[in-house]
PDB file of C-alpha atoms in Angstrom:
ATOM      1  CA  UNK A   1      -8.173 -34.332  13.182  1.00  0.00           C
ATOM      2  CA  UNK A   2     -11.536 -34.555  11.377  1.00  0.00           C
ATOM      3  CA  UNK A   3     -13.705 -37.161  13.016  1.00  0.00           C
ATOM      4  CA  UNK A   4     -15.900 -39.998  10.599  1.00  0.00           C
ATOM      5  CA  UNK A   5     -18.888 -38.327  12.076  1.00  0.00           C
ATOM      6  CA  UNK A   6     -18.007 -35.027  10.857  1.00  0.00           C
ATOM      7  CA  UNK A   7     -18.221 -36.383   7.287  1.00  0.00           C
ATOM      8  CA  UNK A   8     -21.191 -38.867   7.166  1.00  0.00           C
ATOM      9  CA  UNK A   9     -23.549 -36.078   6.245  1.00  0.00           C
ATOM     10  CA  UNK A  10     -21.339 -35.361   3.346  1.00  0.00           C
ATOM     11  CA  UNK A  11     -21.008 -38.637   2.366  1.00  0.00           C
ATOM     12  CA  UNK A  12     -24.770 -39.238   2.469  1.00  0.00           C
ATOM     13  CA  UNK A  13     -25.274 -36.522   0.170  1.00  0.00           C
ATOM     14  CA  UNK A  14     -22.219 -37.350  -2.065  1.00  0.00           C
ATOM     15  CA  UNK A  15     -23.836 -41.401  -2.649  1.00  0.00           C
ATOM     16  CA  UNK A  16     -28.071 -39.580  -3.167  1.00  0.00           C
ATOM     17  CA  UNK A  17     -26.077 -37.609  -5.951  1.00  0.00           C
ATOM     18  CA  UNK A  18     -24.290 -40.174  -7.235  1.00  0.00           C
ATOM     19  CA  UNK A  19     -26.401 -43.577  -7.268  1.00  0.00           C
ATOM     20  CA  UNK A  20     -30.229 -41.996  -6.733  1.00  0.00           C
ATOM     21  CA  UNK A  21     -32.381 -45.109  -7.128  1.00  0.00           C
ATOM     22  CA  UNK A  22     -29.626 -47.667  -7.839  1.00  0.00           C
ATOM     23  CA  UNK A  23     -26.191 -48.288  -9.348  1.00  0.00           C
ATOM     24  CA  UNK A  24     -27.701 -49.816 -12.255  1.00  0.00           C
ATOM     25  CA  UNK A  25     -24.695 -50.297 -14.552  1.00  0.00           C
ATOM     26  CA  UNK A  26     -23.355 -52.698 -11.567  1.00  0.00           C
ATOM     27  CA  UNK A  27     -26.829 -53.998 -10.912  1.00  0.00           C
ATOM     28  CA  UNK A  28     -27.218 -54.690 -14.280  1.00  0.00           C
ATOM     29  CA  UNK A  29     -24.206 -57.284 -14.717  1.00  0.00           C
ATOM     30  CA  UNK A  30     -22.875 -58.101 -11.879  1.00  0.00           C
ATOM     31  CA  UNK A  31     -24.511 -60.992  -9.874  1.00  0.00           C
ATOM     32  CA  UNK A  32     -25.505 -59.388  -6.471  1.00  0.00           C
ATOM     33  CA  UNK A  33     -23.533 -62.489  -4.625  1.00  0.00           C
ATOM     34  CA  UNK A  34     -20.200 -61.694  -6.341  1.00  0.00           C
ATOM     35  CA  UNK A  35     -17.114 -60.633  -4.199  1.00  0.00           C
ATOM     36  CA  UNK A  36     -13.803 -59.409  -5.535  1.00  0.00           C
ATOM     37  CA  UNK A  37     -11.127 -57.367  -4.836  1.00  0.00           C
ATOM     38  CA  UNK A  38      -9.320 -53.912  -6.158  1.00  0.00           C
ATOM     39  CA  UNK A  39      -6.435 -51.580  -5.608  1.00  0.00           C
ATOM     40  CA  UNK A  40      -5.703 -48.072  -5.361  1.00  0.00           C
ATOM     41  CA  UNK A  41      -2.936 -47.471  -8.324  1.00  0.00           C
ATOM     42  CA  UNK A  42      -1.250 -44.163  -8.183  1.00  0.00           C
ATOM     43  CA  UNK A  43      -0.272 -42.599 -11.263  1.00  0.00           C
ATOM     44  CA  UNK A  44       1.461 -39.900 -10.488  1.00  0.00           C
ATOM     45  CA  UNK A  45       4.682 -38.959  -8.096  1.00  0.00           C
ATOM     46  CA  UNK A  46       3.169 -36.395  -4.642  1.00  0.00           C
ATOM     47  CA  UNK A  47       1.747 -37.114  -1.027  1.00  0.00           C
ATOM     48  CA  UNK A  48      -1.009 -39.381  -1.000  1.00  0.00           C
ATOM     49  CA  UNK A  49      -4.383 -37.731   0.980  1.00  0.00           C
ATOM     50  CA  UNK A  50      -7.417 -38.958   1.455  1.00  0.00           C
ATOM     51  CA  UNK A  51      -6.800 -42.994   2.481  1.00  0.00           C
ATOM     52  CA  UNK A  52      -8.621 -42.761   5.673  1.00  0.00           C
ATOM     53  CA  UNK A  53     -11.056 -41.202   4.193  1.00  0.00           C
ATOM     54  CA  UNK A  54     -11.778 -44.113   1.608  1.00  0.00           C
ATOM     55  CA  UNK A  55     -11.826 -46.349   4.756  1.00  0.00           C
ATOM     56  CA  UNK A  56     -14.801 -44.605   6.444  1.00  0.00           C
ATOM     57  CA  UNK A  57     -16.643 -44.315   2.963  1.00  0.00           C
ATOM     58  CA  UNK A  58     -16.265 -47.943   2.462  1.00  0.00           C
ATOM     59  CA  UNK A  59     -17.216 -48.967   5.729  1.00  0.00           C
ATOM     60  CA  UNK A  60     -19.999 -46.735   5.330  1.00  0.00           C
ATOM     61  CA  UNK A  61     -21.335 -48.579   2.152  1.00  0.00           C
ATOM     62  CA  UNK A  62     -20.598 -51.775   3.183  1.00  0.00           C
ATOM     63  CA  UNK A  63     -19.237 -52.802   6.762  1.00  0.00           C
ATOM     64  CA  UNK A  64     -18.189 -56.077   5.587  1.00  0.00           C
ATOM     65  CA  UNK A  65     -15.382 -54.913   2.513  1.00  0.00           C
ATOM     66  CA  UNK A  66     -12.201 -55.271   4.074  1.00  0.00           C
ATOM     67  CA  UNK A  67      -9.482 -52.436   3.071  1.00  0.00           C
ATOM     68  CA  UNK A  68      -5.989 -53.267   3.551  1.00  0.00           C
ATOM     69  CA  UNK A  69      -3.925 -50.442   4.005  1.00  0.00           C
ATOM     70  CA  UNK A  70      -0.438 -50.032   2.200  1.00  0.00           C
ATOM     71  CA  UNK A  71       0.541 -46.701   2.112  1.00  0.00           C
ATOM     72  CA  UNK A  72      -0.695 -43.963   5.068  1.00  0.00           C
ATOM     73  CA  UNK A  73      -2.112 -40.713   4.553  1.00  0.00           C
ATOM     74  CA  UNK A  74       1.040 -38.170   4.607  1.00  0.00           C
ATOM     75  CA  UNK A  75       3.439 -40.710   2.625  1.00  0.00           C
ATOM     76  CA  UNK A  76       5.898 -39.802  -0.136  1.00  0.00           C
ATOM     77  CA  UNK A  77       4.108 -41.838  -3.077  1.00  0.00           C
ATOM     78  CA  UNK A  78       5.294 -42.696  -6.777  1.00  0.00           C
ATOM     79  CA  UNK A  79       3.768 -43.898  -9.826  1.00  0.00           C
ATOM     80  CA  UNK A  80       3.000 -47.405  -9.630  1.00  0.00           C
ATOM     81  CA  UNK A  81       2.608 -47.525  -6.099  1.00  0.00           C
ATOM     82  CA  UNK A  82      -0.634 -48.972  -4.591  1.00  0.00           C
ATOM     83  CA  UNK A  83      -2.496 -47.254  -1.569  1.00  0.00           C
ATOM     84  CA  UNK A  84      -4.630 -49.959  -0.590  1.00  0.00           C
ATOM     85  CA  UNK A  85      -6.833 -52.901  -1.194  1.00  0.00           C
ATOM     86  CA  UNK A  86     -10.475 -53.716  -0.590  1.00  0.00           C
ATOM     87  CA  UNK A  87     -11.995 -57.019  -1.097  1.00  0.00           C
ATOM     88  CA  UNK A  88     -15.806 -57.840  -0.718  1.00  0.00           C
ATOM     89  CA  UNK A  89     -19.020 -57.321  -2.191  1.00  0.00           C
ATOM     90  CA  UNK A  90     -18.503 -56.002  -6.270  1.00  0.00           C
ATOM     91  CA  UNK A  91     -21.469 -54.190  -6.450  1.00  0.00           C
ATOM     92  CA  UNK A  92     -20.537 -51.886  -3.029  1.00  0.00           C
ATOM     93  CA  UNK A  93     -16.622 -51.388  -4.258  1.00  0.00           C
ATOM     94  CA  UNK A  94     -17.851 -50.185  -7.527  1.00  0.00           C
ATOM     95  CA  UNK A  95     -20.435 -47.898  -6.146  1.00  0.00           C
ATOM     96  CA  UNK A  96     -17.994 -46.137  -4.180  1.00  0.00           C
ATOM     97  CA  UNK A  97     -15.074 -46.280  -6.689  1.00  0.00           C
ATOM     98  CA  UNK A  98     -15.843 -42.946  -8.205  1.00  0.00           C
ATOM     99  CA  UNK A  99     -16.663 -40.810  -4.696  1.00  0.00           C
ATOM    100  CA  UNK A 100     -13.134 -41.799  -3.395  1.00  0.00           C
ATOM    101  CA  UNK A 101     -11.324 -41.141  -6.798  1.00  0.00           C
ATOM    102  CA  UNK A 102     -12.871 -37.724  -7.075  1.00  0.00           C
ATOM    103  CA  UNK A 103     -11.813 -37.221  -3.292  1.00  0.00           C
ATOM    104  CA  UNK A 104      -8.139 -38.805  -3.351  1.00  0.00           C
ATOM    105  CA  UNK A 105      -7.056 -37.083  -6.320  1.00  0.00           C
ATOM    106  CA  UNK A 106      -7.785 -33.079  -5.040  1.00  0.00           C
ATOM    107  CA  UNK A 107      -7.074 -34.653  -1.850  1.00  0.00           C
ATOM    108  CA  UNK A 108      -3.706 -35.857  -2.682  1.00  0.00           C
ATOM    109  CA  UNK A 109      -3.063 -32.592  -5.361  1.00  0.00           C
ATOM    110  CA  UNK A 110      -3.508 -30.703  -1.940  1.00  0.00           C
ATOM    111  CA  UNK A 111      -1.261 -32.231   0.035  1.00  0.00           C
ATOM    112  CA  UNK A 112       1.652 -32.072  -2.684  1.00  0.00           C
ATOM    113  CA  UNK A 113       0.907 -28.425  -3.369  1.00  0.00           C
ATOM    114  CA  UNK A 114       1.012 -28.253   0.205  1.00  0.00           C
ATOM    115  CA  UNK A 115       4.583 -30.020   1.541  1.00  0.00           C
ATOM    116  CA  UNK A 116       5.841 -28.606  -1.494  1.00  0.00           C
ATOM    117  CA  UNK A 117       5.289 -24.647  -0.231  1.00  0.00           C
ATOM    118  CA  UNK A 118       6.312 -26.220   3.371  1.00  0.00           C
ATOM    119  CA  UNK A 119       9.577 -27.600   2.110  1.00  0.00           C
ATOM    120  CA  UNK A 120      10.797 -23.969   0.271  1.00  0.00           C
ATOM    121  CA  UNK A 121      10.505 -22.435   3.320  1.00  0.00           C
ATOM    122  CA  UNK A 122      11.536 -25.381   5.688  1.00  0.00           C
ATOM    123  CA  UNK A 123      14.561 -23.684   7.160  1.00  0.00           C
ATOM    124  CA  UNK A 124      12.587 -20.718   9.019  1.00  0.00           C
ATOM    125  CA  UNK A 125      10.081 -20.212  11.332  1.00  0.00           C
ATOM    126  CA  UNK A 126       7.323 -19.275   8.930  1.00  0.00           C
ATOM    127  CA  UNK A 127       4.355 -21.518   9.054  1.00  0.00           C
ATOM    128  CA  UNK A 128       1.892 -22.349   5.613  1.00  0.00           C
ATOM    129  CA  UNK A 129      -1.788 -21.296   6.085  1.00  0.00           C
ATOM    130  CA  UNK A 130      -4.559 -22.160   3.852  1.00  0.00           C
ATOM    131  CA  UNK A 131      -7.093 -19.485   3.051  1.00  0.00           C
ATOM    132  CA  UNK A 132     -11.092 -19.668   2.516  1.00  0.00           C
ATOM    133  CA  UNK A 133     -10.624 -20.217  -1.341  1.00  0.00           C
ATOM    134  CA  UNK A 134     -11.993 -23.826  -1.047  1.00  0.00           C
ATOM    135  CA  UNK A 135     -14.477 -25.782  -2.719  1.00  0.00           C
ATOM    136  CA  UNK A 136     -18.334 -25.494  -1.357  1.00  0.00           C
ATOM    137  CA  UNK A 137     -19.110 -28.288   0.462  1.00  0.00           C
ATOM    138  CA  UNK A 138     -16.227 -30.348   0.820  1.00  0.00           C
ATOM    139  CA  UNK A 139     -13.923 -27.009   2.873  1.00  0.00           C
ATOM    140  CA  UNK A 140     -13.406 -29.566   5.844  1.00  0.00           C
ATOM    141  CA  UNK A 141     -11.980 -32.444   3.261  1.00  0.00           C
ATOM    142  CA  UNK A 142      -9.921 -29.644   1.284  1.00  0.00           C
ATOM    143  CA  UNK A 143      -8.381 -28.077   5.090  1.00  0.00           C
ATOM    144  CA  UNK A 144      -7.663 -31.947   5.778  1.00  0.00           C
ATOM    145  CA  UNK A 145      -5.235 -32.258   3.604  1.00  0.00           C
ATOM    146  CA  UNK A 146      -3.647 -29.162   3.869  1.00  0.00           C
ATOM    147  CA  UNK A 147      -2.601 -30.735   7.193  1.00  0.00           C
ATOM    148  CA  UNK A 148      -1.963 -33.814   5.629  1.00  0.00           C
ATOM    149  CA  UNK A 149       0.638 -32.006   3.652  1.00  0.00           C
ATOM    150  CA  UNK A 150       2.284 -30.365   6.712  1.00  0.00           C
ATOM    151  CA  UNK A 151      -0.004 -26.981   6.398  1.00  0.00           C
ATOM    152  CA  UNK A 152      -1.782 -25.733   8.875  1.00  0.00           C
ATOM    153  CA  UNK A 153      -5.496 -24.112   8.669  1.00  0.00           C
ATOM    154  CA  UNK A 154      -6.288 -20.551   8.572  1.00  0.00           C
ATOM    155  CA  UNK A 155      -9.590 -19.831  10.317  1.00  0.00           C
ATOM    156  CA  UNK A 156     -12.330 -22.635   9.357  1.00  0.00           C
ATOM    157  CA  UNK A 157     -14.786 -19.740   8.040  1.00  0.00           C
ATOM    158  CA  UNK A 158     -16.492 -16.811   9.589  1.00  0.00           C
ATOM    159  CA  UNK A 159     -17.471 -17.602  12.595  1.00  0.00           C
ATOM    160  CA  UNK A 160     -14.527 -18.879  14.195  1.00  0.00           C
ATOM    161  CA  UNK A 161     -11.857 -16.001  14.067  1.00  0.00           C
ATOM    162  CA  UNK A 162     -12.240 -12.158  13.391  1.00  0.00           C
ATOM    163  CA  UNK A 163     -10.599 -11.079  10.167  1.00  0.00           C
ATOM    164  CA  UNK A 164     -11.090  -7.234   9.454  1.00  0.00           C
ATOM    165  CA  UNK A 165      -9.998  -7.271   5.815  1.00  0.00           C
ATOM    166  CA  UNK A 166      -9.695  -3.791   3.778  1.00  0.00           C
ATOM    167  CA  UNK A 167     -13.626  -3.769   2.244  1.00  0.00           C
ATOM    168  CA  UNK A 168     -14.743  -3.683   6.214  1.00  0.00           C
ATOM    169  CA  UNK A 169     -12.265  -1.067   6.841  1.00  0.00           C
ATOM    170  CA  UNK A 170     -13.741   1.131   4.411  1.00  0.00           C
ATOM    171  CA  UNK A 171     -17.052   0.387   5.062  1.00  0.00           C
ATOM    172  CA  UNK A 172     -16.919   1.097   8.620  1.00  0.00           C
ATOM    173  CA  UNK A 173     -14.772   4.223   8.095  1.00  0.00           C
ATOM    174  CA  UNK A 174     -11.346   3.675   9.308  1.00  0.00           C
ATOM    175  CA  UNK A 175      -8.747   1.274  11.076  1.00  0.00           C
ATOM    176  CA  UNK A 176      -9.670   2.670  14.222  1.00  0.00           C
ATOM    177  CA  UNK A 177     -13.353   2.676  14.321  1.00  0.00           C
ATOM    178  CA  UNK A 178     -13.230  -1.217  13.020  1.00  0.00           C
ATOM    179  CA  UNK A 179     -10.940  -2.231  16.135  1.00  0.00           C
ATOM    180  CA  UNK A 180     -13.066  -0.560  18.167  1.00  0.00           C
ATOM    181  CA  UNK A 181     -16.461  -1.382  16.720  1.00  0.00           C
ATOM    182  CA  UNK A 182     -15.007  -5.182  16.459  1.00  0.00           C
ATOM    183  CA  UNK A 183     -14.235  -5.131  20.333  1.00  0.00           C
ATOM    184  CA  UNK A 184     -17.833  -3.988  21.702  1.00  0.00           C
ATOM    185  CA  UNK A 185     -19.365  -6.324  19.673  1.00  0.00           C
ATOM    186  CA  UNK A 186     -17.076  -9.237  20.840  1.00  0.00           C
ATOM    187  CA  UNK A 187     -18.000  -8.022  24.487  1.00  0.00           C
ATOM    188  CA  UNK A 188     -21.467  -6.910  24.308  1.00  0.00           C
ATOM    189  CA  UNK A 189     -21.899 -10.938  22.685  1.00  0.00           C
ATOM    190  CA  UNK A 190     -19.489 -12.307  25.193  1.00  0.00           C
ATOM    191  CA  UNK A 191     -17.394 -13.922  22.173  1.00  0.00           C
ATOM    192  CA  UNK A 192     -13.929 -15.011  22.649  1.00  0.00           C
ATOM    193  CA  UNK A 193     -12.482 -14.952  19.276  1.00  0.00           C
ATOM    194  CA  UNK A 194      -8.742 -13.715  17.763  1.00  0.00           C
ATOM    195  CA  UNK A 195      -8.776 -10.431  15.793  1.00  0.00           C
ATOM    196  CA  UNK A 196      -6.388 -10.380  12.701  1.00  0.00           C
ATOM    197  CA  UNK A 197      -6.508  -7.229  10.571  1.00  0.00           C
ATOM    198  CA  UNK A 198      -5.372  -6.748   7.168  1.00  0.00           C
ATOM    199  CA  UNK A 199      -3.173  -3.837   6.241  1.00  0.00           C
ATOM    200  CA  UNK A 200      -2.404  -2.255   3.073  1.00  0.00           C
ATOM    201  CA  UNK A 201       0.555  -0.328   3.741  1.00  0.00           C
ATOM    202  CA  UNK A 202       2.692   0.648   6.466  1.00  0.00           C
ATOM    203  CA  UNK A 203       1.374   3.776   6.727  1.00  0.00           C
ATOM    204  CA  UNK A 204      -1.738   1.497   8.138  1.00  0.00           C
ATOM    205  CA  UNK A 205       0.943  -1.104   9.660  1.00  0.00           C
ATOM    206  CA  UNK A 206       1.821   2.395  12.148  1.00  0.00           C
ATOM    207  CA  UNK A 207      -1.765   3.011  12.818  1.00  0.00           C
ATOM    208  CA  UNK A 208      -2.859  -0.579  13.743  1.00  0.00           C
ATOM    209  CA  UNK A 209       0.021  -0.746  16.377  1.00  0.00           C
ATOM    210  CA  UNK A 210      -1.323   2.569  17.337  1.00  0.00           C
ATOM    211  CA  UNK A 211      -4.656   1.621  17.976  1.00  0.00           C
ATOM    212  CA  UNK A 212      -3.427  -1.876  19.353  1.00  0.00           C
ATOM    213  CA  UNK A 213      -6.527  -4.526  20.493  1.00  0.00           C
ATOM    214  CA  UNK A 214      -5.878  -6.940  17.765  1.00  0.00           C
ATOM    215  CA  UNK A 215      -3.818 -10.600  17.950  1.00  0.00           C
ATOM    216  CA  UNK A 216      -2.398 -10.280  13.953  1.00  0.00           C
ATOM    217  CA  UNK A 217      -1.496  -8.011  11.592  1.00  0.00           C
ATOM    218  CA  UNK A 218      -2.182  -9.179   7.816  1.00  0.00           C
ATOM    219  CA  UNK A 219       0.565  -7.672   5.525  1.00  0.00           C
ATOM    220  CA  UNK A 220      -1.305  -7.836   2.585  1.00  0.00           C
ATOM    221  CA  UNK A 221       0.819  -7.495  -1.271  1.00  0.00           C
ATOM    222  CA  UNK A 222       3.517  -6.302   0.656  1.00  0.00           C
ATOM    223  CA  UNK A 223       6.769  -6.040  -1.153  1.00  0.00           C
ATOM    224  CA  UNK A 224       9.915  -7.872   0.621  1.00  0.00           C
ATOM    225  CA  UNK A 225      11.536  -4.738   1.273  1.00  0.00           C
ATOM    226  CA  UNK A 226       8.258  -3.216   2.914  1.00  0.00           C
ATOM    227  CA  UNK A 227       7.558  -6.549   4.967  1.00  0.00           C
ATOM    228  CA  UNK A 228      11.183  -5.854   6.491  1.00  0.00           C
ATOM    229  CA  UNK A 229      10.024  -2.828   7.402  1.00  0.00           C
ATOM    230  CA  UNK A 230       6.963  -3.939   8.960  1.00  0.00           C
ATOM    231  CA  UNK A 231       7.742  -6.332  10.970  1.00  0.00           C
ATOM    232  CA  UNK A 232      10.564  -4.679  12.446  1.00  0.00           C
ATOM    233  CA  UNK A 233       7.994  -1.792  13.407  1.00  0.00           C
ATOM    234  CA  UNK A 234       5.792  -4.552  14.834  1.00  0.00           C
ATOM    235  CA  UNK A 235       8.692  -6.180  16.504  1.00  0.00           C
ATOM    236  CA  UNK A 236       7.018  -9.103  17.877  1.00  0.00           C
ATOM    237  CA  UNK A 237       4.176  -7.349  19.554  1.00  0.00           C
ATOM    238  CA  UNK A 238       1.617  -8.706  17.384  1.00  0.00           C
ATOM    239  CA  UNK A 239       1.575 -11.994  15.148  1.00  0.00           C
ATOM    240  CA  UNK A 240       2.255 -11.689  11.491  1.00  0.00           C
ATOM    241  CA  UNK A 241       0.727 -12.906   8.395  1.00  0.00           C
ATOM    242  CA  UNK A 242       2.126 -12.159   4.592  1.00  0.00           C
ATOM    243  CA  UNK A 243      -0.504 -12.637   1.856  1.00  0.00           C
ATOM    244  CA  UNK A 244      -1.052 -11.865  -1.571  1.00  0.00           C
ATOM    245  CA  UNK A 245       0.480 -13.099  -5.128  1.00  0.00           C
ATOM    246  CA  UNK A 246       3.026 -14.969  -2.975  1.00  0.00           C
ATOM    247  CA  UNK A 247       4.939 -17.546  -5.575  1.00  0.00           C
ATOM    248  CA  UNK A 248       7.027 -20.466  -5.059  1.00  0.00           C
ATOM    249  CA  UNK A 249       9.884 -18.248  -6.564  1.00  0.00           C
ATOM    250  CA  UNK A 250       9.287 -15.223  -3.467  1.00  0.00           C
ATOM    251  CA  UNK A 251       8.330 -17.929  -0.518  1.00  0.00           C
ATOM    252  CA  UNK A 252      11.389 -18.400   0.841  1.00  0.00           C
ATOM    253  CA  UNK A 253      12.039 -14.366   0.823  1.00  0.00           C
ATOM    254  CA  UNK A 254       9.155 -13.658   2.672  1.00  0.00           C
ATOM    255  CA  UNK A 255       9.612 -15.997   5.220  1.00  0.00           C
ATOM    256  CA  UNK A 256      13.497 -14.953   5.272  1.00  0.00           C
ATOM    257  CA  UNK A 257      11.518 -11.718   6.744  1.00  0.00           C
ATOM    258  CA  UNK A 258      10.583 -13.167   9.662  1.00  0.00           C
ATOM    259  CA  UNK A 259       6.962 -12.971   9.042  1.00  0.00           C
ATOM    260  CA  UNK A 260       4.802 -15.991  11.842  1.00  0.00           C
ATOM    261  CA  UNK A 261       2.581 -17.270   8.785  1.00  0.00           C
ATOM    262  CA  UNK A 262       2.283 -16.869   5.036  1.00  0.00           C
ATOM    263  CA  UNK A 263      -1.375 -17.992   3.841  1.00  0.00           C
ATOM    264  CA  UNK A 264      -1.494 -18.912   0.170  1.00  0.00           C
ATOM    265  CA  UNK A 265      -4.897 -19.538  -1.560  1.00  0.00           C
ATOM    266  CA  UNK A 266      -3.196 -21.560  -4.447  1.00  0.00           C
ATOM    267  CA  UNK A 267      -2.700 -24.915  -2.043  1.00  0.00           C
ATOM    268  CA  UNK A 268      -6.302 -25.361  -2.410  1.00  0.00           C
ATOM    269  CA  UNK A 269      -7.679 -23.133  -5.587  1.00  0.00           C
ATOM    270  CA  UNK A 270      -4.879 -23.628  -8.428  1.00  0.00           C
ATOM    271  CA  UNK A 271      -4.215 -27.524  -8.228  1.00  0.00           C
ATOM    272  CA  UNK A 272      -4.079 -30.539 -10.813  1.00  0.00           C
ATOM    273  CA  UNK A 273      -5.722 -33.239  -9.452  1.00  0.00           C
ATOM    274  CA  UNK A 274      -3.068 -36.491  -8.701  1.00  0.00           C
ATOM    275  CA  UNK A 275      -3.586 -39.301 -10.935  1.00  0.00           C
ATOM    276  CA  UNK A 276      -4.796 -42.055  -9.791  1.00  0.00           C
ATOM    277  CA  UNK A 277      -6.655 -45.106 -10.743  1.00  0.00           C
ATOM    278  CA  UNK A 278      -9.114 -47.965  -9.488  1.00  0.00           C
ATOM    279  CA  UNK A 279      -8.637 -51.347 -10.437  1.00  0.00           C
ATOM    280  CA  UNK A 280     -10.217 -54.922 -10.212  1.00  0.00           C
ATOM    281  CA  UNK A 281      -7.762 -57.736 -10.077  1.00  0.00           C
ATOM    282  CA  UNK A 282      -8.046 -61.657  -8.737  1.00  0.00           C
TER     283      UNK A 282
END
């Protein structure tokens, strides 16, 4: 769980981009002692992401707006629906109106994509990564709601997991000097971090069980038939990983493999935002 602390930098920088010297469209007409109230309207049918978020943005605007909460982060939503309602100073819901749209909607597009890819492949054991195609800036928001959606992360970036991909392999010369290479250097630095290599074919499936050292093989644009093939030669030694051009129509087949995770860079790269809307009402 991401922490309110986590995000206040963000949020700092999201407002100095936004407002700069003053709101003054709000300023302008809207007598600074008004109070009012608005709602969350959701426009489209998904899994609402981001509510909690909205909280700790409005309580970092203005501790005094009180949000009532109506529908959790997580929840089956549909359109008409309302999320939540603030009440409180005008000028300070306004201000942050557009911040928590922007956020809710990829938010919430993420967590549908998400529990969508989840739900194909429900019956197995396969679990849904997320990958590092994610939006500069705001990667901790977009891995939030992967989990929101019932996802789970992939490493956060590069610094917390090893991930010897096939432009390392060929820059360091093989399969078998990168495993080796990779473990001095976690020693000599005294790191303590998974390994997870990416193979190409199972020619290179053989020779990374050969050289062994690792925690994951990645089975990278593997055909169904030659995922069988590799994880029966892996047989459980190693954890598993399918990637690449995997499609709501093949999910279920790859996880029918018996693959441990399929990571698919769509959740958070190829998504239509979720529709929803902002509203003042008395």
């Amino acid at each position: 769980m991401i922490s309110k602390e986590e995000l206040i930098p963000f949020i700092e920088i999201a407002f100095a981009e936004d407002i700069k010297d003053g709101d003054h469209s709000s300023l302008a007409c809207i007598p600074k002692s008004k109070t009012g109230k608005a709602q969350l309207l959701i426009k489209d049918n998904g899994i609402i992401a981001g509510v909690k978020l909205a909280e700790w943005i409005f309580e970092w605007v203005n501790p005094n707006i009180k949000m009532t909460t109506l529908i959790k982060d997580g929840q089956k939503v549909k359109k008409g629906e309302i999320a939540f309602i603030v009440e409180g100073d005008a000028i300070s819901i306004l201000s942050a109106e557009r911040i928590i749209l922007n956020l809710m909607q990829r938010m919430s597009a993420i967590a549908t994509k998400t529990s969508k890819y989840v739900n194909l492949i429900a019956n197995s054991k396969t679990k849904i990564l997320d990958t590092r195609k994610t939006t500069p800036g705001i990667r901790n928001i977009e891995k939030w709601a992967v989990r929101i959606g019932g996802g789970e992360n992939h490493r956060f970036g590069l610094y917390d997991m090893i991930m010897i991909k096939d432009n390392h392999i060929d820059f360091c010369g093989g399969i078998s000097k990168a495993i080796k290479k990779t473990q001095e250097y976690l020693k000599k630095n005294k790191l303590n971090l998974k390994i997870e290599i990416e193979a190409r074919n199972i020619k290179e499936v053989q020779e990374i069980i050969s050289v062994g050292g690792i925690n994951r093989i990645m089975l990278d644009n593997f055909t169904i038939s030659e995922t069988k093939i590799a994880i029966k030669m892996i047989n459980g030694i190693y954890e598993t990983e399918s990637s690449g051009g995997i499609t709501e129509k093949t999910i279920s087949s790859y996880s029918e493999c018996g693959v441990d995770y399929i990571s698919v860079g769509a959740i958070t790269s190829s998504i239509q935002n979720m529709d929803l809307s902002f509203k003042a009402f008395s």
